[in-house]
XYZ file of C-alpha atoms in Angstrom:
96
model
C -14.687 -10.835 20.641
C -14.593 -7.131 21.244
C -11.794 -5.523 19.289
C -10.894 -1.971 19.987
C -10.374 0.084 16.864
C -6.900 1.612 16.792
C -6.239 4.592 14.550
C -3.763 4.182 11.721
C -0.223 5.296 12.436
C 1.588 7.897 10.363
C 3.368 5.456 8.071
C 0.176 3.496 7.400
C -1.688 6.719 6.584
C 1.170 7.662 4.286
C 0.953 4.260 2.578
C -2.789 4.704 1.980
C -2.137 8.171 0.548
C 0.598 6.814 -1.728
C -1.707 4.067 -2.982
C -4.352 6.700 -3.727
C -1.829 8.797 -5.680
C -0.623 5.771 -7.660
C -4.217 4.685 -8.360
C -5.122 8.173 -9.576
C -2.037 8.168 -11.830
C -3.179 4.891 -13.389
C -6.708 6.229 -13.874
C -5.439 9.482 -15.412
C -3.103 7.515 -17.703
C -6.049 5.425 -18.873
C -8.143 8.536 -19.538
C -5.246 10.086 -21.452
C -4.883 6.909 -23.523
C -8.598 6.852 -24.330
C -8.542 10.528 -25.351
C -5.443 9.940 -27.489
C -7.243 7.154 -29.330
C -10.463 9.162 -29.657
C -8.722 12.166 -31.187
C -6.301 9.981 -33.199
C -3.217 11.487 -31.580
C -0.156 9.707 -32.942
C 2.603 11.635 -31.180
C 4.579 10.848 -28.098
C 3.318 11.655 -24.622
C 6.777 12.640 -23.427
C 5.603 15.297 -20.974
C 3.286 12.842 -19.228
C 5.980 10.182 -19.079
C 8.704 12.578 -17.951
C 6.568 13.911 -15.098
C 4.890 10.714 -13.967
C 7.784 8.235 -14.059
C 10.017 9.837 -11.383
C 7.023 10.444 -9.135
C 5.871 6.842 -9.521
C 9.336 5.447 -8.842
C 9.760 7.611 -5.744
C 6.364 6.600 -4.395
C 7.097 2.917 -5.073
C 10.350 3.150 -3.101
C 8.626 4.814 -0.152
C 5.747 2.307 -0.224
C 8.229 -0.572 -0.268
C 9.991 0.917 2.760
C 6.688 1.217 4.640
C 5.868 -2.432 3.952
C 9.333 -3.565 5.095
C 9.024 -1.427 8.259
C 5.637 -2.934 9.114
C 6.963 -6.433 8.441
C 9.947 -5.836 10.728
C 7.701 -4.460 13.478
C 5.333 -7.426 13.285
C 7.889 -10.214 13.288
C 9.103 -11.747 16.515
C 12.615 -12.869 17.418
C 11.995 -16.412 16.221
C 10.714 -15.195 12.852
C 7.043 -15.848 13.511
C 4.405 -13.168 13.501
C 3.670 -11.299 16.723
C -0.112 -11.637 16.239
C 0.301 -15.382 15.660
C 2.211 -15.663 18.940
C -0.552 -13.728 20.739
C -3.183 -16.129 19.429
C -1.105 -19.162 20.413
C -0.673 -17.745 23.928
C -4.433 -17.172 24.205
C -5.171 -20.721 23.094
C -2.678 -22.404 25.440
C -4.498 -24.119 28.270
C -7.828 -24.123 26.457
C -9.243 -27.386 25.259
C -12.142 -28.136 23.022
């Protein structure tokens, strides 16, 4: 089967970018935690929390909207997936 490679659309590129930002936030949080333990810092990390939490929540909302949009685009009228319907149509008439 020869599949043609389609480029990612804008919303899918945005979703990949958002996942990269969220992953980097997790990695930076881990590094900050390790450094806090290493240098025996016992105080609050209020600045980190105050900056990162709203950004993370906003990105989560946008990512959720992208997933719902893709789900709506890839679901047919009867509730089944569009790709599933394409495969069923290709297989109709073929026998083993």
